[in-house]
XYZ file of C-alpha atoms in Angstrom:
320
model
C 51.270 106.309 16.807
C 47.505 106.979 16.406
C 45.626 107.377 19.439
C 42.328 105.048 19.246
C 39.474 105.924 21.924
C 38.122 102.447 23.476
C 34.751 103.417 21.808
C 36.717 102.665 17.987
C 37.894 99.768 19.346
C 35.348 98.272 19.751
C 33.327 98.843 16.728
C 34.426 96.242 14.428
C 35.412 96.039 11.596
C 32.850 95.097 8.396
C 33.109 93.076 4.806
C 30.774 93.819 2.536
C 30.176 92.342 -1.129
C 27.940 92.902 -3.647
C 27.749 91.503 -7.058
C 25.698 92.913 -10.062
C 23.877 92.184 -12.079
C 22.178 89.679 -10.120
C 21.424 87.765 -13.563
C 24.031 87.186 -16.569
C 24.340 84.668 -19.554
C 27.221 82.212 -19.945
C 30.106 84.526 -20.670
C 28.829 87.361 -19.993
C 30.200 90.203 -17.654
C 29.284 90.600 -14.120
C 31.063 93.192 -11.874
C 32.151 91.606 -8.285
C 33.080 95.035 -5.759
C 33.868 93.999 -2.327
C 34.339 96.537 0.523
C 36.379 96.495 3.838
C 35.059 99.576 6.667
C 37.642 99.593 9.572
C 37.124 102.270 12.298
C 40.852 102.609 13.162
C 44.355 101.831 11.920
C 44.631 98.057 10.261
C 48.246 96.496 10.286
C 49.474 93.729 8.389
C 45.650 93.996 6.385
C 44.619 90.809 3.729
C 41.689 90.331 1.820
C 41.947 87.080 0.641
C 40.879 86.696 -3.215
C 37.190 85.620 -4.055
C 36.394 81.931 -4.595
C 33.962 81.337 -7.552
C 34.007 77.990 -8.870
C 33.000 77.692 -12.533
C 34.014 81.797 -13.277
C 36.749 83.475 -14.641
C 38.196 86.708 -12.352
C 39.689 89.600 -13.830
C 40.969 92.147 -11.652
C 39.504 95.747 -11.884
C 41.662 97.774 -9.326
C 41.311 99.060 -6.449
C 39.921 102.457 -4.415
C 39.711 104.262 -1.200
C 37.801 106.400 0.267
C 35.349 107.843 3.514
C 32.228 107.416 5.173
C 30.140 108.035 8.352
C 28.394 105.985 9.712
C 26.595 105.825 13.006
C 28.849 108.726 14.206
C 32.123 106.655 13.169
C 34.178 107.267 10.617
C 35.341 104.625 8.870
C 37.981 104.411 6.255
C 37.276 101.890 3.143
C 38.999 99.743 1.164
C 37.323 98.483 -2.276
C 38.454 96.136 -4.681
C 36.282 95.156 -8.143
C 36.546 92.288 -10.310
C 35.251 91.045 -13.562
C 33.287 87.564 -13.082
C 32.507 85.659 -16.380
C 30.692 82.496 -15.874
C 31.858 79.787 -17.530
C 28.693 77.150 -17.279
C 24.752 78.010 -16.484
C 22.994 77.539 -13.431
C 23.613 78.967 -9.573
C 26.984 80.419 -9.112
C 28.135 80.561 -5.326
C 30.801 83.196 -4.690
C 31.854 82.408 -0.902
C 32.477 84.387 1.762
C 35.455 86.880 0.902
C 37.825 86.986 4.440
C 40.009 89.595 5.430
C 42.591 89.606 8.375
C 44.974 92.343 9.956
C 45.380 93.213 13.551
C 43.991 96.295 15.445
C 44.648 97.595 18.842
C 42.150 96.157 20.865
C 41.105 96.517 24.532
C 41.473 94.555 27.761
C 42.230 94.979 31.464
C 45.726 95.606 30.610
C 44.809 98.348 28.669
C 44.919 98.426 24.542
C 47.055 95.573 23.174
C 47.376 94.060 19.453
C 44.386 92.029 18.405
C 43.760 89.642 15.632
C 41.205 90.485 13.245
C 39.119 88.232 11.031
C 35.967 89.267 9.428
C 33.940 87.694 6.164
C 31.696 88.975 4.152
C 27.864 87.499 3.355
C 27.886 84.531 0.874
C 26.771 85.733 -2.590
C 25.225 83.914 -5.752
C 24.845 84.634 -9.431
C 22.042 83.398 -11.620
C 23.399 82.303 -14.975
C 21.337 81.781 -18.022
C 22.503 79.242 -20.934
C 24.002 81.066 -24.314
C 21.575 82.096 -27.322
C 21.834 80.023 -30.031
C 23.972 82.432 -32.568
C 23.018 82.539 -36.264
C 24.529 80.783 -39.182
C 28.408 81.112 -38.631
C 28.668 83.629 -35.938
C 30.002 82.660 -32.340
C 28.448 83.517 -29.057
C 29.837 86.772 -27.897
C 28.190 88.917 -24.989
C 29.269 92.417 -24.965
C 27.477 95.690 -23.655
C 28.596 97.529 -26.689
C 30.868 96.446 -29.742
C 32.394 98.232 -32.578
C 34.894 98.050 -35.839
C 37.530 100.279 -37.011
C 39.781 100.957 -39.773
C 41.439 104.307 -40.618
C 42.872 105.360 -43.742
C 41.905 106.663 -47.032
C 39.216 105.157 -49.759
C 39.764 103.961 -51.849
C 43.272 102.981 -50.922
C 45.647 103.570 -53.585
C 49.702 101.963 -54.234
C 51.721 101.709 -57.133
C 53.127 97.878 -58.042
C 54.718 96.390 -55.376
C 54.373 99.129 -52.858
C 52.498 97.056 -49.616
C 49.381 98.773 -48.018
C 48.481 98.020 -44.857
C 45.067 97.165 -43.724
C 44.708 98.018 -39.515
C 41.322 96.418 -38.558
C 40.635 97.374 -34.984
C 37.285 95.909 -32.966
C 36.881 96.897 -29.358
C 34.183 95.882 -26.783
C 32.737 96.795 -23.734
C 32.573 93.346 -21.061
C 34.866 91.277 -22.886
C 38.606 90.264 -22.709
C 40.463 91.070 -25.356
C 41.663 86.995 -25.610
C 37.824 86.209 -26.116
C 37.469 88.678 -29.307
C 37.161 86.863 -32.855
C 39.995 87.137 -34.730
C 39.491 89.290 -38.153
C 40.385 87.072 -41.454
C 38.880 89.648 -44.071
C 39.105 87.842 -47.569
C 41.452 89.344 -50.581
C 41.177 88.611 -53.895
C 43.000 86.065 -55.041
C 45.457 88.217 -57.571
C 46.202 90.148 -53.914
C 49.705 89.016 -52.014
C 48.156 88.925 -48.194
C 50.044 88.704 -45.167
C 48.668 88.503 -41.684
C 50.956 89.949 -38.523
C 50.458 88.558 -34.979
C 47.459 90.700 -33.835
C 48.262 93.389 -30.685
C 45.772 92.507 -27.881
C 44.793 94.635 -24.605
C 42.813 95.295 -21.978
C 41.805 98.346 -20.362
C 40.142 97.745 -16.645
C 37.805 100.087 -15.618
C 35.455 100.771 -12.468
C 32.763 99.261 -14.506
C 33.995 96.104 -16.181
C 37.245 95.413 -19.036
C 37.282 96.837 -22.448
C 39.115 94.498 -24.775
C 40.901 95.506 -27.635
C 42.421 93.585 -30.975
C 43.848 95.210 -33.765
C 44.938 93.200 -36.541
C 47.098 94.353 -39.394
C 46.961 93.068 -42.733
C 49.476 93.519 -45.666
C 48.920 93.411 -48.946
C 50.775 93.509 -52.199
C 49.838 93.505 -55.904
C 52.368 92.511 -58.638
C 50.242 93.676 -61.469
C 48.376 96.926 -61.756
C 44.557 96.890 -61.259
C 41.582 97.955 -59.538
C 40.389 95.246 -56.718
C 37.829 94.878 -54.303
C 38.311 94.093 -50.630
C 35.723 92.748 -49.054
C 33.380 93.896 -46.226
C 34.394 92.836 -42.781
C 31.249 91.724 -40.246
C 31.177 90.446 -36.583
C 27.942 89.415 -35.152
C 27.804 89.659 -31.420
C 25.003 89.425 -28.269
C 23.917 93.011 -27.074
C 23.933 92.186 -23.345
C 21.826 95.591 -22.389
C 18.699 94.787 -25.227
C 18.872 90.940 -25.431
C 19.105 90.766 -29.037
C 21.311 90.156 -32.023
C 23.805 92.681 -33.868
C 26.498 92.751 -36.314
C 28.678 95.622 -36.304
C 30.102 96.056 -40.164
C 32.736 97.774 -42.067
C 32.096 98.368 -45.729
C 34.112 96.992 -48.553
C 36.568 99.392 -50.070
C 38.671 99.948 -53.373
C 42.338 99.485 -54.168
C 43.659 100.939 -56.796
C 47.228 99.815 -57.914
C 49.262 102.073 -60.223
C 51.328 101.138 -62.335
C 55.904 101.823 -61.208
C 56.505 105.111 -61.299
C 59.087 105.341 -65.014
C 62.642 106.763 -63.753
C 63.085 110.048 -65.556
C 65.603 109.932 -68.804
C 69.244 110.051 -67.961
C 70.623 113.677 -69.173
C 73.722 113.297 -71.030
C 77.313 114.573 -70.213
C 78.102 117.945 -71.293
C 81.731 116.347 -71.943
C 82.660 112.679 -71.645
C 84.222 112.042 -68.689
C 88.127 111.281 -68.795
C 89.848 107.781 -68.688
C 92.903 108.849 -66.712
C 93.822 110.575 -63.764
C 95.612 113.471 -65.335
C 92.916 114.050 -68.150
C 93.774 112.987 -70.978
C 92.371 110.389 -73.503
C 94.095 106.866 -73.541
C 95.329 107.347 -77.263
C 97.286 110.284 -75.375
C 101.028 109.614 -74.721
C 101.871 109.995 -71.281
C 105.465 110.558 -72.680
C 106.289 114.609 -73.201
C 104.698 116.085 -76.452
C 107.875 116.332 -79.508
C 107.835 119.522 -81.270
C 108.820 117.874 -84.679
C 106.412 115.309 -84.172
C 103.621 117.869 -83.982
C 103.677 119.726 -87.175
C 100.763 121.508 -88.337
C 98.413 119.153 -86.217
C 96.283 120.533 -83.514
C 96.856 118.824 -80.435
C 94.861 116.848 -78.338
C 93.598 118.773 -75.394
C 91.963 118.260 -71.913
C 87.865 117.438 -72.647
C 87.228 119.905 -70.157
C 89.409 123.031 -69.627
C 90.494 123.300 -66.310
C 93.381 124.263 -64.427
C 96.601 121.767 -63.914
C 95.751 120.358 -60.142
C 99.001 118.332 -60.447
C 101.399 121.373 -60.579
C 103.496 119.807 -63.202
C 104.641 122.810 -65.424
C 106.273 120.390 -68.537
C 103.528 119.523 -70.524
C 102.821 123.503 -70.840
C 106.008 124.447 -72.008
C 106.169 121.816 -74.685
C 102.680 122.936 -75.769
C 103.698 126.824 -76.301
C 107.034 125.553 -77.672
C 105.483 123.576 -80.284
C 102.621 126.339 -81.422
């Protein structure tokens, strides 16, 4: 058991909470960390979850670490979370309570003690959405971007699919809140859209959402097509202005089937029966009489008797 001098027993235990920044737009990311110092060993520790009315919470993870502090060391406990307004005005974040028990002191000596300490009441400013331009949606993000790998101009032969994999990925947004990515195709173009793969990675500083979508798309005749540029206009949260991150139209090119090479004939044509020989062959042993100055029907191709039948041999040399 750890030893715990009455001096760290009596220095309580602190919550502190901090949210920033102190001012966001409707949607828009704000990073919630909240901090528990205790002196000495904790048992049976909680720190209840944060309750923001009007927010979404996202989970961040959590840390530990170290600090002195008026010649006590303190071991903390820190846990972040991604707060995204859902309405403008004054958020209030209440008091975030933790509880655990400590070994406390009293005339008896040290004992088990409850332990239940709050941090400081804390409030967010939220500012109302910009009005977005002509068909583009209200997205806050600190940064924003659009990928798609693969060759240009693309290039498939007739009825060979190519897939498109359109990727955006932002900085302060949940990857449920990203736009989904309909690029156009032309018309002559057989398009197919897959469920799109969504994730999130959580960070120290805030989510980065992720959707890829995949597109496939199929020609019937051959011909050289156009597919269209893809666009997504979103709010730049650290300049408070407009942007549209783009990915320029490409080619496909669609080749005509590949021709299957000719067929090279048969040195010899195959034979009809099992033993070799043609079906206007007798199967009956050859007569010598019969034969006379004929030649007589031989295997198409020479090979030796598998069968080890020996007749059909001497009738041959008898007759010659």
């Amino acid at each position: 058991p750890s030893v715990v001098t009455e001096a760290v027993a009596e220095v309580p235990v602190e919550v502190e909470a901090r949210i920033r920044p102190a001012e966001v737009r409707v949607g828009q990311q704000a990073v919630l960390i909240v901090r528990v110092l205790t002196p000495g060993p904790v048992t049976q520790a909680i720190l209840h979850e944060p309750l923001v009315d009007g927010a979404d919470l996202l989970p961040l993870g959590e840390d530990w670490d170290r600090t002195l502090r008026r010649r006590v060391d303190y071991q903390i406990y820190e846990r972040r979370y991604a707060v995204f307004p859902q309405r403008s005005g004054r958020l209030a974040i209440a008091p975030i309570v933790f509880e655990g028990w400590r070994q406390g002191v009293s005339e008896e000596g040290y004992k088990p003690t409850q332990v239940r300490e709050s941090s400081e009441a804390l409030a967010l400013d939220v500012l109302p959405a910009v009005d977005p331009p002509p068909g583009v949606n209200w997205l806050p993000a600190r940064e924003l971007s659009l990928k798609e790998p693969g060759p240009s101009p693309y290039q498939v032969r007739v009825g060979q699919p190519l897939e498109r994999n359109i990727t955006v990925r932002a900085s302060g947004v949940p990857a449920a809140d990203l736009p989904a990515l309909m690029p156009s195709s032309p018309r002559e173009l057989d398009a197919q859209h897959a469920r799109p793969r969504l994730w999130d990675e959580r960070t120290p500083d805030g989510v980065i959402g992720t959707r890829r979508e995949t597109i496939r798309l199929t020609s019937a005749e051959p011909g050289r097509f156009q597919l269209p540029a893809v666009a997504v206009g979103w709010w730049n949260t650290d300049t408070d202005r407009w942007e549209t991150a783009r990915l320029p139209g490409r080619e496909l090119i669609v080749l005509p089937t590949a021709e299957a090479p000719p067929e090279t004939p048969p040195l010899f044509e195959p034979p009809d029966t099992p033993d070799g020989w043609s079906e206007t062959d007798s199967t009956q042993p050859l007569n010598a009489g019969a034969m006379g100055t004929d030649q007589p029907r031989i295997r198409d191709e020479p090979e030796a008797d598998q069968s080890g039948t020996t007749s059909g041999f001497w009738v041959w040399t008898t007759g010659l």
